[in-house]
GROMACS .gro file of C-alpha atoms in nm:
model
  227
    1MET     CA    1   0.000   0.000   0.000
    2SER     CA    2   0.141   0.340  -0.095
    3ALA     CA    3   0.192   0.608   0.167
    4ARG     CA    4  -0.070   0.882   0.183
    5PRO     CA    5   0.068   1.216   0.058
    6PRO     CA    6   0.080   1.504   0.306
    7ALA     CA    7  -0.221   1.733   0.318
    8ALA     CA    8  -0.209   2.034   0.089
    9GLY     CA    9  -0.025   2.327   0.243
   10ARG     CA   10   0.139   2.115   0.513
   11PRO     CA   11   0.504   2.008   0.485
   12PRO     CA   12   0.597   1.641   0.534
   13GLY     CA   13   0.623   1.550   0.901
   14ALA     CA   14   0.408   1.845   1.016
   15GLY     CA   15   0.170   1.614   1.201
   16ALA     CA   16   0.454   1.456   1.395
   17LEU     CA   17   0.597   1.797   1.485
   18THR     CA   18   0.261   1.911   1.610
   19GLY     CA   19   0.241   1.604   1.832
   20LEU     CA   20   0.591   1.662   1.968
   21ARG     CA   21   0.507   2.020   2.065
   22ARG     CA   22   0.259   1.883   2.317
   23PHE     CA   23   0.555   1.742   2.510
   24THR     CA   24   0.820   2.010   2.447
   25ALA     CA   25   0.616   2.329   2.482
   26PRO     CA   26   0.595   2.484   2.833
   27ARG     CA   27   0.294   2.353   3.018
   28PRO     CA   28   0.056   2.587   3.197
   29PRO     CA   29   0.104   2.589   3.577
   30ARG     CA   30  -0.087   2.310   3.749
   31GLU     CA   31  -0.383   2.437   3.944
   32GLU     CA   32  -0.332   2.352   4.310
   33ARG     CA   33  -0.619   2.192   4.496
   34CYS     CA   34  -0.682   2.081   4.851
   35GLU     CA   35  -0.569   1.720   4.875
   36LEU     CA   36  -0.853   1.634   5.112
   37CYS     CA   37  -1.164   1.788   4.953
   38GLY     CA   38  -1.043   1.896   4.609
   39ALA     CA   39  -1.124   2.267   4.651
   40ARG     CA   40  -0.915   2.516   4.454
   41LEU     CA   41  -0.636   2.680   4.651
   42ALA     CA   42  -0.614   3.052   4.582
   43GLY     CA   43  -0.253   3.163   4.537
   44GLU     CA   44   0.051   3.010   4.708
   45ASP     CA   45  -0.045   3.102   5.062
   46HIS     CA   46  -0.226   2.796   5.196
   47ARG     CA   47  -0.192   2.564   5.492
   48HIS     CA   48  -0.020   2.229   5.502
   49LEU     CA   49  -0.099   1.908   5.686
   50VAL     CA   50   0.138   1.627   5.778
   51ASP     CA   51   0.021   1.284   5.667
   52THR     CA   52   0.173   1.078   5.949
   53GLU     CA   53   0.111   0.747   5.769
   54GLN     CA   54   0.279   0.847   5.442
   55ARG     CA   55   0.532   1.082   5.609
   56ALA     CA   56   0.441   1.354   5.360
   57LEU     CA   57   0.316   1.712   5.348
   58VAL     CA   58  -0.036   1.767   5.214
   59CYS     CA   59  -0.179   2.094   5.077
   60ALA     CA   60  -0.506   2.193   5.244
   61CYS     CA   61  -0.774   2.459   5.211
   62GLY     CA   62  -0.868   2.677   5.508
   63PRO     CA   63  -1.174   2.477   5.622
   64CYS     CA   64  -0.993   2.140   5.604
   65ALA     CA   65  -0.690   2.279   5.788
   66GLN     CA   66  -0.916   2.427   6.056
   67LEU     CA   67  -1.096   2.095   6.092
   68MET     CA   68  -0.765   1.922   6.165
   69ASP     CA   69  -0.621   2.209   6.366
   70ARG     CA   70  -0.504   2.179   6.725
   71ASP     CA   71  -0.340   2.462   6.910
   72PRO     CA   72   0.009   2.344   7.024
   73VAL     CA   73  -0.011   2.566   7.334
   74MET     CA   74  -0.375   2.541   7.444
   75ASP     CA   75  -0.451   2.180   7.350
   76ARG     CA   76  -0.329   1.940   7.617
   77ASP     CA   77  -0.560   1.653   7.525
   78PRO     CA   78  -0.353   1.334   7.566
   79GLY     CA   79  -0.596   1.128   7.358
   80PRO     CA   80  -0.519   0.969   7.020
   81ARG     CA   81  -0.480   1.190   6.716
   82GLY     CA   82  -0.573   1.124   6.355
   83ARG     CA   83  -0.367   1.061   6.048
   84PHE     CA   84  -0.349   1.428   5.942
   85ARG     CA   85  -0.205   1.704   6.158
   86THR     CA   86  -0.212   2.073   6.073
   87VAL     CA   87   0.126   2.244   6.057
   88PRO     CA   88   0.123   2.537   6.303
   89GLY     CA   89   0.249   2.880   6.203
   90ARG     CA   90   0.451   2.982   6.508
   91VAL     CA   91   0.823   3.063   6.485
   92LEU     CA   92   1.017   3.084   6.814
   93THR     CA   93   1.374   3.177   6.893
   94ASP     CA   94   1.597   3.106   7.192
   95THR     CA   95   1.853   3.383   7.211
   96ARG     CA   96   1.997   3.230   7.529
   97HIS     CA   97   2.052   2.882   7.388
   98ARG     CA   98   2.370   2.691   7.463
   99VAL     CA   99   2.416   2.525   7.125
  100ASP     CA  100   2.794   2.534   7.085
  101ASP     CA  101   3.066   2.334   6.907
  102ARG     CA  102   3.028   2.051   7.159
  103VAL     CA  103   2.663   2.009   7.058
  104TRP     CA  104   2.743   2.007   6.685
  105GLU     CA  105   3.018   1.750   6.738
  106ALA     CA  106   2.774   1.524   6.928
  107LEU     CA  107   2.520   1.550   6.645
  108ARG     CA  108   2.777   1.451   6.378
  109VAL     CA  109   2.596   1.653   6.110
  110PRO     CA  110   2.835   1.711   5.816
  111VAL     CA  111   2.693   2.054   5.720
  112SER     CA  112   2.621   2.381   5.900
  113VAL     CA  113   2.239   2.359   5.885
  114ALA     CA  114   2.018   2.087   6.033
  115PHE     CA  115   1.664   2.039   6.156
  116PHE     CA  116   1.512   1.794   6.402
  117PHE     CA  117   1.157   1.681   6.469
  118ARG     CA  118   0.980   1.414   6.667
  119ASN     CA  119   0.850   1.141   6.437
  120SER     CA  120   0.546   0.986   6.606
  121ALA     CA  121   0.547   0.683   6.376
  122LEU     CA  122   0.907   0.598   6.470
  123GLY     CA  123   0.861   0.712   6.828
  124ARG     CA  124   1.183   0.915   6.833
  125PRO     CA  125   1.338   1.240   6.710
  126VAL     CA  126   1.508   1.241   6.370
  127ALA     CA  127   1.778   1.469   6.229
  128LEU     CA  128   1.789   1.590   5.869
  129TYR     CA  129   1.990   1.838   5.669
  130PRO     CA  130   1.957   1.995   5.321
  131SER     CA  131   2.175   1.852   5.046
  132PRO     CA  132   2.186   1.847   4.664
  133ALA     CA  133   1.982   1.525   4.680
  134GLY     CA  134   1.711   1.672   4.906
  135ALA     CA  135   1.652   1.610   5.276
  136THR     CA  136   1.921   1.371   5.402
  137GLU     CA  137   1.867   1.190   5.730
  138SER     CA  138   2.149   1.170   5.983
  139GLU     CA  139   2.165   0.918   6.266
  140LEU     CA  140   2.059   1.067   6.597
  141ASP     CA  141   2.109   0.865   6.912
  142GLU     CA  142   1.946   0.937   7.247
  143PRO     CA  143   2.259   1.077   7.418
  144ALA     CA  144   2.302   1.330   7.135
  145TRP     CA  145   1.938   1.435   7.157
  146HIS     CA  146   1.966   1.481   7.533
  147ILE     CA  147   2.257   1.719   7.472
  148VAL     CA  148   2.030   1.923   7.243
  149THR     CA  149   1.743   1.931   7.494
  150ASP     CA  150   1.987   2.050   7.761
  151ALA     CA  151   2.112   2.327   7.530
  152THR     CA  152   1.778   2.485   7.438
  153ARG     CA  153   1.429   2.497   7.584
  154LEU     CA  154   1.282   2.494   7.234
  155ALA     CA  155   1.348   2.121   7.194
  156GLY     CA  156   1.095   2.049   7.469
  157LEU     CA  157   0.829   2.267   7.304
  158LEU     CA  158   0.820   2.082   6.972
  159GLU     CA  159   0.486   1.948   6.851
  160PRO     CA  160   0.541   1.596   6.706
  161ASP     CA  161   0.561   1.570   6.326
  162THR     CA  162   0.457   1.930   6.256
  163GLU     CA  163   0.731   2.145   6.412
  164ALA     CA  164   1.108   2.129   6.386
  165LEU     CA  165   1.411   2.260   6.566
  166LEU     CA  166   1.614   2.446   6.302
  167MET     CA  167   1.980   2.516   6.380
  168ARG     CA  168   2.257   2.689   6.186
  169ARG     CA  169   2.625   2.735   6.261
  170HIS     CA  170   2.760   3.044   6.081
  171ASP     CA  171   3.047   3.290   6.132
  172GLY     CA  172   3.152   3.127   6.458
  173ARG     CA  173   2.809   3.130   6.623
  174SER     CA  174   2.493   2.919   6.624
  175GLU     CA  175   2.128   3.011   6.577
  176CYS     CA  176   1.836   2.809   6.708
  177PHE     CA  177   1.467   2.832   6.608
  178LEU     CA  178   1.145   2.637   6.647
  179VAL     CA  179   0.971   2.651   6.307
  180PRO     CA  180   0.685   2.487   6.113
  181VAL     CA  181   0.820   2.172   5.951
  182ASP     CA  182   0.706   2.285   5.604
  183LEU     CA  183   0.946   2.579   5.634
  184CYS     CA  184   1.233   2.330   5.665
  185TYR     CA  185   1.126   2.148   5.351
  186GLU     CA  186   1.100   2.482   5.171
  187LEU     CA  187   1.465   2.535   5.264
  188VAL     CA  188   1.553   2.187   5.137
  189GLY     CA  189   1.386   2.262   4.804
  190ARG     CA  190   1.562   2.595   4.766
  191MET     CA  191   1.903   2.445   4.838
  192ARG     CA  192   1.845   2.157   4.599
  193LEU     CA  193   1.747   2.402   4.324
  194ARG     CA  194   2.042   2.639   4.370
  195TRP     CA  195   2.321   2.407   4.488
  196GLN     CA  196   2.633   2.414   4.270
  197GLY     CA  197   2.969   2.244   4.312
  198PHE     CA  198   3.104   2.102   4.635
  199ASP     CA  199   3.010   2.380   4.877
  200GLY     CA  200   2.681   2.495   4.722
  201GLY     CA  201   2.813   2.806   4.550
  202ALA     CA  202   2.758   3.178   4.606
  203GLU     CA  203   2.393   3.175   4.494
  204ALA     CA  204   2.297   2.900   4.739
  205ARG     CA  205   2.481   3.074   5.025
  206ALA     CA  206   2.309   3.405   4.951
  207ASP     CA  207   1.971   3.232   4.940
  208LEU     CA  208   2.047   3.062   5.272
  209ASP     CA  209   2.129   3.400   5.430
  210ASP     CA  210   1.804   3.545   5.296
  211PHE     CA  211   1.604   3.249   5.427
  212PHE     CA  212   1.741   3.285   5.780
  213ALA     CA  213   1.688   3.662   5.772
  214ARG     CA  214   1.317   3.596   5.708
  215VAL     CA  215   1.306   3.341   5.989
  216ARG     CA  216   1.463   3.594   6.230
  217ASP     CA  217   1.203   3.854   6.134
  218ARG     CA  218   0.919   3.614   6.218
  219ALA     CA  219   1.070   3.467   6.533
  220ARG     CA  220   0.953   3.552   6.885
  221GLU     CA  221   1.077   3.443   7.225
  222PRO     CA  222   0.857   3.176   7.391
  223GLU     CA  223   0.634   3.288   7.672
  224GLY     CA  224   0.790   3.264   8.021
  225SER     CA  225   1.150   3.297   8.123
  226LEU     CA  226   1.414   3.071   7.976
  227PRO     CA  227   1.607   2.851   8.217
   0.00000   0.00000   0.00000
């Protein structure tokens, strides 16, 4: 059977090129929706939930986040909690922390930034740090974690799964914050996107400085006096 000639006015292979453009042309941005009810999420400013079974962050609309919400300060209910937990928005700082070189050596984290949170599924705290491959987990034994809890009151204020202790060693000093866990994964994504070479490169370092400047602006001391 002879091949069918191309349609008038269309060069040979035009149909194939048109098909390829579907895969090579920039795609419109994907519309974000609540992963619980399917409602559209207006803009980038929306809440997140932690799926404790899948160990993943879930985008949520306002009503769904409020339904799952529990205030980390006011809620002292010791009863069982569900699969989804709303990520709080508080950012705390401990300007009188005692996180020094001895603490970093005990943690054995190979970079200058790390975050820690209590994983309820594992029943223990875990340590992670940003890397070109994403969030990399570092072994954290109980003695090392006790050194951290002795160095800052913030470690004892963490809500499981949803809040993290974020620490940075920079210019001979350390900073210590309690932050929403999604903020840590934002940092991981930014570092993965901008990391170049062995040490990350100038762009990644500048972005890291900007990130911590924003965290400092949001941070407040916890209520009550620090020990």
